[in-house]
mmCIF file of N, CA and C in Angstrom:
data_model
loop_
_atom_site.group_PDB
_atom_site.id
_atom_site.type_symbol
_atom_site.label_atom_id
_atom_site.label_comp_id
_atom_site.label_asym_id
_atom_site.label_seq_id
_atom_site.Cartn_x
_atom_site.Cartn_y
_atom_site.Cartn_z
ATOM 1 N N MET A 1 103.352 289.445 122.427
ATOM 2 C CA MET A 1 102.094 289.033 121.760
ATOM 3 C C MET A 1 102.239 287.788 121.207
ATOM 4 N N ARG A 2 101.103 286.867 120.960
ATOM 5 C CA ARG A 2 101.168 285.760 120.621
ATOM 6 C C ARG A 2 101.465 285.760 119.014
ATOM 7 N N ILE A 3 101.680 284.530 118.474
ATOM 8 C CA ILE A 3 101.998 284.507 117.060
ATOM 9 C C ILE A 3 100.616 284.810 116.239
ATOM 10 N N GLY A 4 99.542 284.444 116.648
ATOM 11 C CA GLY A 4 98.297 284.784 115.859
ATOM 12 C C GLY A 4 98.096 286.292 115.831
ATOM 13 N N GLU A 5 98.366 286.967 116.745
ATOM 14 C CA GLU A 5 98.176 288.332 116.856
ATOM 15 C C GLU A 5 99.131 289.024 116.062
ATOM 16 N N LEU A 6 100.561 288.501 116.204
ATOM 17 C CA LEU A 6 101.445 288.961 115.289
ATOM 18 C C LEU A 6 101.169 288.933 113.871
ATOM 19 N N ALA A 7 100.586 287.673 113.598
ATOM 20 C CA ALA A 7 100.210 287.464 112.085
ATOM 21 C C ALA A 7 99.139 288.532 111.653
ATOM 22 N N ALA A 8 98.043 288.633 112.411
ATOM 23 C CA ALA A 8 97.102 289.643 111.944
ATOM 24 C C ALA A 8 97.647 291.246 111.959
ATOM 25 N N GLN A 9 98.605 291.612 112.724
ATOM 26 C CA GLN A 9 99.026 292.898 112.704
ATOM 27 C C GLN A 9 99.925 292.966 111.636
ATOM 28 N N THR A 10 100.624 291.827 111.112
ATOM 29 C CA THR A 10 101.516 292.077 109.979
ATOM 30 C C THR A 10 101.222 291.541 108.772
ATOM 31 N N GLY A 11 99.997 290.882 108.619
ATOM 32 C CA GLY A 11 99.710 290.279 107.391
ATOM 33 C C GLY A 11 100.461 289.143 106.940
ATOM 34 N N LEU A 12 101.352 288.652 107.712
ATOM 35 C CA LEU A 12 101.905 287.480 107.435
ATOM 36 C C LEU A 12 101.118 286.210 108.131
ATOM 37 N N SER A 13 101.631 285.198 107.402
ATOM 38 C CA SER A 13 100.988 283.941 107.907
ATOM 39 C C SER A 13 101.934 283.453 109.187
ATOM 40 N N ARG A 14 101.256 282.543 109.938
ATOM 41 C CA ARG A 14 102.186 282.061 110.954
ATOM 42 C C ARG A 14 103.106 281.203 110.512
ATOM 43 N N ASP A 15 103.222 280.631 109.535
ATOM 44 C CA ASP A 15 104.080 279.821 108.994
ATOM 45 C C ASP A 15 105.342 280.623 108.560
ATOM 46 N N ALA A 16 105.065 281.949 108.007
ATOM 47 C CA ALA A 16 106.187 282.802 107.764
ATOM 48 C C ALA A 16 106.952 283.234 108.897
ATOM 49 N N ILE A 17 106.048 283.519 109.823
ATOM 50 C CA ILE A 17 106.653 284.007 111.194
ATOM 51 C C ILE A 17 107.673 282.929 111.822
ATOM 52 N N ARG A 18 106.971 281.857 111.757
ATOM 53 C CA ARG A 18 107.783 280.655 112.133
ATOM 54 C C ARG A 18 109.165 280.456 111.335
ATOM 55 N N PHE A 19 109.015 280.587 110.113
ATOM 56 C CA PHE A 19 110.360 280.616 109.212
ATOM 57 C C PHE A 19 111.168 281.653 109.790
ATOM 58 N N TYR A 20 110.647 282.828 109.907
ATOM 59 C CA TYR A 20 111.619 284.057 110.179
ATOM 60 C C TYR A 20 112.250 283.738 111.597
ATOM 61 N N GLU A 21 111.579 283.052 112.474
ATOM 62 C CA GLU A 21 112.145 282.719 113.744
ATOM 63 C C GLU A 21 113.046 281.706 113.526
ATOM 64 N N LYS A 22 112.911 280.808 112.649
ATOM 65 C CA LYS A 22 113.871 279.470 112.507
ATOM 66 C C LYS A 22 115.051 280.218 112.112
ATOM 67 N N THR A 23 115.121 281.160 110.964
ATOM 68 C CA THR A 23 116.221 281.809 110.324
ATOM 69 C C THR A 23 116.892 282.921 111.143
ATOM 70 N N GLY A 24 116.247 283.185 112.558
ATOM 71 C CA GLY A 24 116.771 283.971 113.485
ATOM 72 C C GLY A 24 116.489 285.734 113.100
ATOM 73 N N LEU A 25 115.506 285.803 112.203
ATOM 74 C CA LEU A 25 115.047 287.104 112.009
ATOM 75 C C LEU A 25 114.212 287.904 113.048
ATOM 76 N N VAL A 26 113.468 287.023 113.621
ATOM 77 C CA VAL A 26 112.752 287.410 114.746
ATOM 78 C C VAL A 26 112.850 286.385 115.816
ATOM 79 N N THR A 27 112.795 286.940 117.285
ATOM 80 C CA THR A 27 112.944 285.884 118.295
ATOM 81 C C THR A 27 111.637 286.143 119.237
ATOM 82 N N GLY A 28 111.056 284.992 119.782
ATOM 83 C CA GLY A 28 109.981 285.010 120.691
ATOM 84 C C GLY A 28 110.228 284.157 121.707
ATOM 85 N N GLU A 29 109.802 284.462 123.008
ATOM 86 C CA GLU A 29 110.050 283.682 124.087
ATOM 87 C C GLU A 29 108.955 282.460 123.967
ATOM 88 N N ARG A 30 109.395 281.310 124.618
ATOM 89 C CA ARG A 30 108.419 280.343 124.763
ATOM 90 C C ARG A 30 107.822 280.478 126.166
ATOM 91 N N LEU A 31 106.489 280.693 126.198
ATOM 92 C CA LEU A 31 106.014 280.625 127.471
ATOM 93 C C LEU A 31 105.893 279.228 128.141
ATOM 94 N N ALA A 32 105.375 279.058 129.544
ATOM 95 C CA ALA A 32 105.340 277.838 130.012
ATOM 96 C C ALA A 32 104.223 276.937 129.450
ATOM 97 N N ASN A 33 103.203 277.497 128.801
ATOM 98 C CA ASN A 33 102.135 276.844 127.978
ATOM 99 C C ASN A 33 102.785 276.325 126.658
ATOM 100 N N GLY A 34 104.032 276.758 126.143
ATOM 101 C CA GLY A 34 104.347 276.400 124.916
ATOM 102 C C GLY A 34 104.111 277.422 123.720
ATOM 103 N N TYR A 35 103.418 278.332 124.183
ATOM 104 C CA TYR A 35 103.092 279.602 123.222
ATOM 105 C C TYR A 35 104.328 280.264 123.063
ATOM 106 N N ARG A 36 104.459 280.964 121.817
ATOM 107 C CA ARG A 36 105.396 281.927 121.617
ATOM 108 C C ARG A 36 104.885 283.357 121.928
ATOM 109 N N ASP A 37 105.848 284.118 122.441
ATOM 110 C CA ASP A 37 105.579 285.520 122.808
ATOM 111 C C ASP A 37 106.392 286.421 122.237
ATOM 112 N N PHE A 38 105.981 287.296 121.305
ATOM 113 C CA PHE A 38 106.795 288.337 120.649
ATOM 114 C C PHE A 38 106.742 289.660 121.071
ATOM 115 N N PRO A 39 107.727 290.265 121.195
ATOM 116 C CA PRO A 39 107.655 291.758 121.801
ATOM 117 C C PRO A 39 106.990 292.656 120.709
ATOM 118 N N PRO A 40 106.427 293.737 121.270
ATOM 119 C CA PRO A 40 105.761 294.583 120.366
ATOM 120 C C PRO A 40 106.465 295.255 119.005
ATOM 121 N N GLU A 41 107.711 295.500 119.350
ATOM 122 C CA GLU A 41 108.634 295.834 118.218
ATOM 123 C C GLU A 41 108.779 295.099 117.116
ATOM 124 N N THR A 42 108.458 293.687 117.300
ATOM 125 C CA THR A 42 108.515 292.903 116.083
ATOM 126 C C THR A 42 107.474 293.303 115.004
ATOM 127 N N VAL A 43 106.599 293.968 115.174
ATOM 128 C CA VAL A 43 105.661 294.385 114.105
ATOM 129 C C VAL A 43 106.369 295.393 113.266
ATOM 130 N N PRO A 44 106.863 296.370 113.596
ATOM 131 C CA PRO A 44 107.482 297.224 112.530
ATOM 132 C C PRO A 44 108.840 296.571 112.115
ATOM 133 N N TRP A 45 109.545 295.865 112.676
ATOM 134 C CA TRP A 45 110.557 295.058 112.121
ATOM 135 C C TRP A 45 110.195 294.232 110.982
ATOM 136 N N LEU A 46 109.119 293.456 111.145
ATOM 137 C CA LEU A 46 108.751 292.639 110.096
ATOM 138 C C LEU A 46 108.242 293.311 108.983
ATOM 139 N N ALA A 47 107.654 294.556 109.222
ATOM 140 C CA ALA A 47 107.472 295.482 107.994
ATOM 141 C C ALA A 47 108.527 295.810 107.050
ATOM 142 N N TYR A 48 109.785 296.101 107.963
ATOM 143 C CA TYR A 48 110.970 296.446 107.412
ATOM 144 C C TYR A 48 111.570 295.156 106.623
ATOM 145 N N VAL A 49 111.251 294.193 107.131
ATOM 146 C CA VAL A 49 111.847 292.715 106.480
ATOM 147 C C VAL A 49 111.153 292.818 105.182
ATOM 148 N N ARG A 50 109.783 292.911 105.270
ATOM 149 C CA ARG A 50 108.906 292.697 103.932
ATOM 150 C C ARG A 50 109.306 293.800 102.946
ATOM 151 N N THR A 51 109.587 294.905 103.368
ATOM 152 C CA THR A 51 109.868 296.203 102.454
ATOM 153 C C THR A 51 111.324 295.823 101.777
ATOM 154 N N ALA A 52 112.225 295.474 102.795
ATOM 155 C CA ALA A 52 113.713 295.177 102.189
ATOM 156 C C ALA A 52 113.567 293.910 101.089
ATOM 157 N N GLN A 53 112.826 293.074 101.421
ATOM 158 C CA GLN A 53 112.461 291.859 100.479
ATOM 159 C C GLN A 53 111.976 292.294 99.102
ATOM 160 N N ALA A 54 111.014 293.280 99.239
ATOM 161 C CA ALA A 54 110.446 293.742 97.933
ATOM 162 C C ALA A 54 111.479 294.708 97.091
ATOM 163 N N LEU A 55 112.557 295.178 97.948
ATOM 164 C CA LEU A 55 113.476 296.027 97.278
ATOM 165 C C LEU A 55 114.750 295.149 96.784
ATOM 166 N N GLY A 56 114.571 293.783 96.946
ATOM 167 C CA GLY A 56 115.677 292.838 96.446
ATOM 168 C C GLY A 56 116.708 292.495 97.288
ATOM 169 N N PHE A 57 116.560 292.701 98.534
ATOM 170 C CA PHE A 57 117.465 292.208 99.627
ATOM 171 C C PHE A 57 117.100 290.759 100.030
ATOM 172 N N SER A 58 117.978 290.093 100.159
ATOM 173 C CA SER A 58 117.836 288.651 100.515
ATOM 174 C C SER A 58 117.561 288.524 102.064
ATOM 175 N N LEU A 59 116.959 287.452 102.557
ATOM 176 C CA LEU A 59 116.998 287.425 104.038
ATOM 177 C C LEU A 59 118.309 287.365 104.525
ATOM 178 N N ALA A 60 119.200 286.688 104.006
ATOM 179 C CA ALA A 60 120.690 286.888 104.533
ATOM 180 C C ALA A 60 121.138 288.223 105.040
ATOM 181 N N GLU A 61 120.898 289.045 103.816
ATOM 182 C CA GLU A 61 121.387 290.266 103.913
ATOM 183 C C GLU A 61 120.512 291.121 104.881
ATOM 184 N N ILE A 62 119.428 290.919 104.975
ATOM 185 C CA ILE A 62 118.568 291.657 105.980
ATOM 186 C C ILE A 62 118.955 291.116 107.307
ATOM 187 N N ALA A 63 119.245 289.892 107.431
ATOM 188 C CA ALA A 63 119.750 289.424 108.806
ATOM 189 C C ALA A 63 121.018 289.979 109.262
ATOM 190 N N ARG A 64 121.878 290.204 108.253
ATOM 191 C CA ARG A 64 123.326 290.725 108.452
ATOM 192 C C ARG A 64 123.281 292.157 108.701
ATOM 193 N N THR A 65 122.479 292.963 107.957
ATOM 194 C CA THR A 65 122.555 294.420 108.105
ATOM 195 C C THR A 65 121.431 295.006 109.163
ATOM 196 N N GLY A 66 120.426 294.169 109.563
ATOM 197 C CA GLY A 66 119.405 294.471 110.454
ATOM 198 C C GLY A 66 120.115 295.020 111.884
ATOM 199 N N GLU A 67 120.875 294.208 112.384
ATOM 200 C CA GLU A 67 121.506 294.760 113.619
ATOM 201 C C GLU A 67 122.292 295.981 113.383
ATOM 202 N N GLU A 68 123.060 296.139 112.424
ATOM 203 C CA GLU A 68 123.862 297.370 112.055
ATOM 204 C C GLU A 68 122.846 298.507 111.833
ATOM 205 N N LEU A 69 121.720 298.402 111.333
ATOM 206 C CA LEU A 69 120.896 299.473 111.079
ATOM 207 C C LEU A 69 120.092 299.882 112.415
ATOM 208 N N ARG A 70 119.870 298.941 113.315
ATOM 209 C CA ARG A 70 119.234 299.236 114.593
ATOM 210 C C ARG A 70 120.116 300.124 115.348
ATOM 211 N N ASP A 71 121.479 299.814 115.259
ATOM 212 C CA ASP A 71 122.764 300.338 116.061
ATOM 213 C C ASP A 71 123.114 301.722 115.551
ATOM 214 N N ALA A 72 122.606 301.773 114.209
ATOM 215 C CA ALA A 72 123.222 303.030 113.623
ATOM 216 C C ALA A 72 122.665 304.380 114.064
ATOM 217 N N PRO A 73 123.617 305.501 114.452
ATOM 218 C CA PRO A 73 123.112 306.643 114.895
ATOM 219 C C PRO A 73 122.162 307.159 114.085
ATOM 220 N N ASP A 74 122.459 307.266 112.726
ATOM 221 C CA ASP A 74 121.733 307.844 111.678
ATOM 222 C C ASP A 74 121.255 306.722 110.619
ATOM 223 N N SER A 75 119.984 306.067 111.035
ATOM 224 C CA SER A 75 119.645 304.967 110.071
ATOM 225 C C SER A 75 119.508 305.369 108.817
ATOM 226 N N ALA A 76 118.989 306.592 108.468
ATOM 227 C CA ALA A 76 118.444 307.013 107.018
ATOM 228 C C ALA A 76 119.951 306.975 106.172
ATOM 229 N N GLU A 77 120.979 307.434 106.920
ATOM 230 C CA GLU A 77 122.280 307.366 106.191
ATOM 231 C C GLU A 77 122.638 306.144 106.137
ATOM 232 N N ALA A 78 122.666 305.325 107.135
ATOM 233 C CA ALA A 78 122.969 303.775 106.849
ATOM 234 C C ALA A 78 122.240 302.996 105.788
ATOM 235 N N LEU A 79 121.020 303.311 105.763
ATOM 236 C CA LEU A 79 120.124 302.779 104.707
ATOM 237 C C LEU A 79 120.573 303.214 103.346
ATOM 238 N N SER A 80 120.857 304.518 103.143
ATOM 239 C CA SER A 80 121.265 304.949 101.813
ATOM 240 C C SER A 80 122.546 304.371 101.495
ATOM 241 N N ALA A 81 123.594 304.235 102.464
ATOM 242 C CA ALA A 81 124.834 303.393 102.160
ATOM 243 C C ALA A 81 124.422 301.970 101.433
ATOM 244 N N LEU A 82 123.665 301.455 102.318
ATOM 245 C CA LEU A 82 123.191 299.955 101.705
ATOM 246 C C LEU A 82 122.479 299.961 100.489
ATOM 247 N N PHE A 83 121.634 300.810 100.260
ATOM 248 C CA PHE A 83 121.290 301.069 98.775
ATOM 249 C C PHE A 83 122.018 301.304 97.780
ATOM 250 N N GLU A 84 123.055 302.112 98.117
ATOM 251 C CA GLU A 84 124.211 302.455 97.202
ATOM 252 C C GLU A 84 124.960 301.038 96.751
ATOM 253 N N GLU A 85 125.104 300.337 97.924
ATOM 254 C CA GLU A 85 125.810 298.906 97.791
ATOM 255 C C GLU A 85 124.957 297.954 96.844
ATOM 256 N N LYS A 86 123.570 298.075 97.226
ATOM 257 C CA LYS A 86 122.783 297.063 96.363
ATOM 258 C C LYS A 86 122.686 297.633 94.872
ATOM 259 N N ILE A 87 122.546 298.935 94.577
ATOM 260 C CA ILE A 87 122.557 299.504 93.209
ATOM 261 C C ILE A 87 123.933 298.878 92.528
ATOM 262 N N ALA A 88 125.198 299.043 93.220
ATOM 263 C CA ALA A 88 126.295 298.665 92.576
ATOM 264 C C ALA A 88 126.103 297.239 92.193
ATOM 265 N N ALA A 89 125.616 296.340 93.111
ATOM 266 C CA ALA A 89 125.564 294.777 92.779
ATOM 267 C C ALA A 89 124.569 294.596 91.578
ATOM 268 N N ILE A 90 123.520 295.549 91.630
ATOM 269 C CA ILE A 90 122.607 295.051 90.433
ATOM 270 C C ILE A 90 123.199 295.806 89.082
ATOM 271 N N ASP A 91 123.987 296.709 89.194
ATOM 272 C CA ASP A 91 124.606 297.207 87.892
ATOM 273 C C ASP A 91 125.647 296.243 87.332
ATOM 274 N N ALA A 92 126.307 295.564 88.354
ATOM 275 C CA ALA A 92 127.423 294.639 87.962
ATOM 276 C C ALA A 92 126.641 293.231 87.375
ATOM 277 N N ARG A 93 125.463 292.958 88.003
ATOM 278 C CA ARG A 93 124.725 291.935 87.506
ATOM 279 C C ARG A 93 124.133 292.076 86.211
ATOM 280 N N MET A 94 123.735 293.267 86.038
ATOM 281 C CA MET A 94 123.034 293.673 84.718
ATOM 282 C C MET A 94 124.330 293.662 83.451
ATOM 283 N N ALA A 95 125.342 294.129 83.957
ATOM 284 C CA ALA A 95 126.518 293.877 83.081
ATOM 285 C C ALA A 95 126.784 292.669 82.599
ATOM 286 N N GLU A 96 126.819 291.565 83.722
ATOM 287 C CA GLU A 96 127.076 290.360 83.412
ATOM 288 C C GLU A 96 126.052 289.593 82.600
ATOM 289 N N LEU A 97 124.838 289.902 82.911
ATOM 290 C CA LEU A 97 123.687 289.449 81.970
ATOM 291 C C LEU A 97 123.754 290.005 80.594
ATOM 292 N N GLY A 98 124.115 291.356 80.456
ATOM 293 C CA GLY A 98 124.239 291.716 79.092
ATOM 294 C C GLY A 98 125.393 291.239 78.300
ATOM 295 N N ALA A 99 126.417 290.752 78.996
ATOM 296 C CA ALA A 99 127.348 290.130 78.103
ATOM 297 C C ALA A 99 127.060 288.640 77.845
ATOM 298 N N LEU A 100 126.339 288.003 78.795
ATOM 299 C CA LEU A 100 125.651 286.680 78.595
ATOM 300 C C LEU A 100 124.709 286.826 77.359
ATOM 301 N N ARG A 101 123.913 287.693 77.322
ATOM 302 C CA ARG A 101 122.999 287.957 76.256
ATOM 303 C C ARG A 101 123.589 288.063 74.885
ATOM 304 N N ALA A 102 124.665 288.997 74.799
ATOM 305 C CA ALA A 102 125.472 289.154 73.642
ATOM 306 C C ALA A 102 126.064 287.795 73.199
ATOM 307 N N ASP A 103 126.751 286.990 74.207
ATOM 308 C CA ASP A 103 127.297 285.732 73.821
ATOM 309 C C ASP A 103 126.240 284.628 73.241
ATOM 310 N N LEU A 104 125.034 284.667 73.973
ATOM 311 C CA LEU A 104 124.036 283.762 73.391
ATOM 312 C C LEU A 104 123.383 284.113 72.008
ATOM 313 N N THR A 105 123.299 285.520 71.854
ATOM 314 C CA THR A 105 122.917 286.005 70.554
ATOM 315 C C THR A 105 123.768 285.638 69.398
ATOM 316 N N ALA A 106 125.155 285.800 69.754
ATOM 317 C CA ALA A 106 126.199 285.471 68.636
ATOM 318 C C ALA A 106 126.151 283.989 68.492
ATOM 319 N N ARG A 107 125.809 283.119 69.421
ATOM 320 C CA ARG A 107 125.707 281.660 69.106
ATOM 321 C C ARG A 107 124.517 281.098 68.668
ATOM 322 N N ALA A 108 123.355 281.868 68.893
ATOM 323 C CA ALA A 108 122.337 281.432 68.045
ATOM 324 C C ALA A 108 122.316 281.422 66.713
ATOM 325 N N GLY A 109 121.719 280.100 66.086
ATOM 326 C CA GLY A 109 121.874 280.008 64.703
ATOM 327 C C GLY A 109 123.276 279.579 64.054
ATOM 328 N N SER A 110 124.324 279.607 64.962
ATOM 329 C CA SER A 110 125.589 278.868 64.484
ATOM 330 C C SER A 110 125.311 277.412 64.246
ATOM 331 N N GLY A 111 126.394 276.935 63.589
ATOM 332 C CA GLY A 111 126.310 275.410 63.401
ATOM 333 C C GLY A 111 126.193 274.560 64.760
ATOM 334 N N CYS A 112 127.092 274.786 65.550
ATOM 335 C CA CYS A 112 127.204 274.329 66.875
ATOM 336 C C CYS A 112 127.416 275.278 67.858
ATOM 337 N N PRO A 113 126.189 275.647 68.614
ATOM 338 C CA PRO A 113 126.169 276.864 69.532
ATOM 339 C C PRO A 113 126.936 276.744 70.796
ATOM 340 N N LEU A 114 127.460 275.326 71.124
ATOM 341 C CA LEU A 114 128.166 275.052 72.391
ATOM 342 C C LEU A 114 129.610 275.006 72.108
ATOM 343 N N ARG A 115 130.196 275.303 70.974
ATOM 344 C CA ARG A 115 131.537 275.420 70.608
ATOM 345 C C ARG A 115 132.070 276.707 71.253
ATOM 346 N N ALA A 116 133.242 276.819 71.609
ATOM 347 C CA ALA A 116 133.721 278.021 72.138
ATOM 348 C C ALA A 116 133.907 278.992 70.994
ATOM 349 N N GLY A 117 133.429 280.174 70.966
ATOM 350 C CA GLY A 117 133.518 281.056 69.950
ATOM 351 C C GLY A 117 134.357 281.994 69.972
#
């Protein structure tokens, strides 16, 4: 299917699809007339990409794990494992942010807040 049809079916702009193609998330063949031709399985894949992004996964993470998930015998189990990894990363980041907040709170109102405390 051409990029316009793919855009209509996915709700993405043509520019977004071109960006995904440039980054390697989707591939389309170039026809003799220069048009891109995308396979039908690109539609559900782009829905997956959008959902994964909404869940906090970066495009790099999606690109890295996408192939693994497509090849996984039980993708639900593989997805659950990825979610657990993401949850652990979020928990670690929340702890870092909590420590940063505590440091900033301790420094606020001090004589010189940039001195090591």
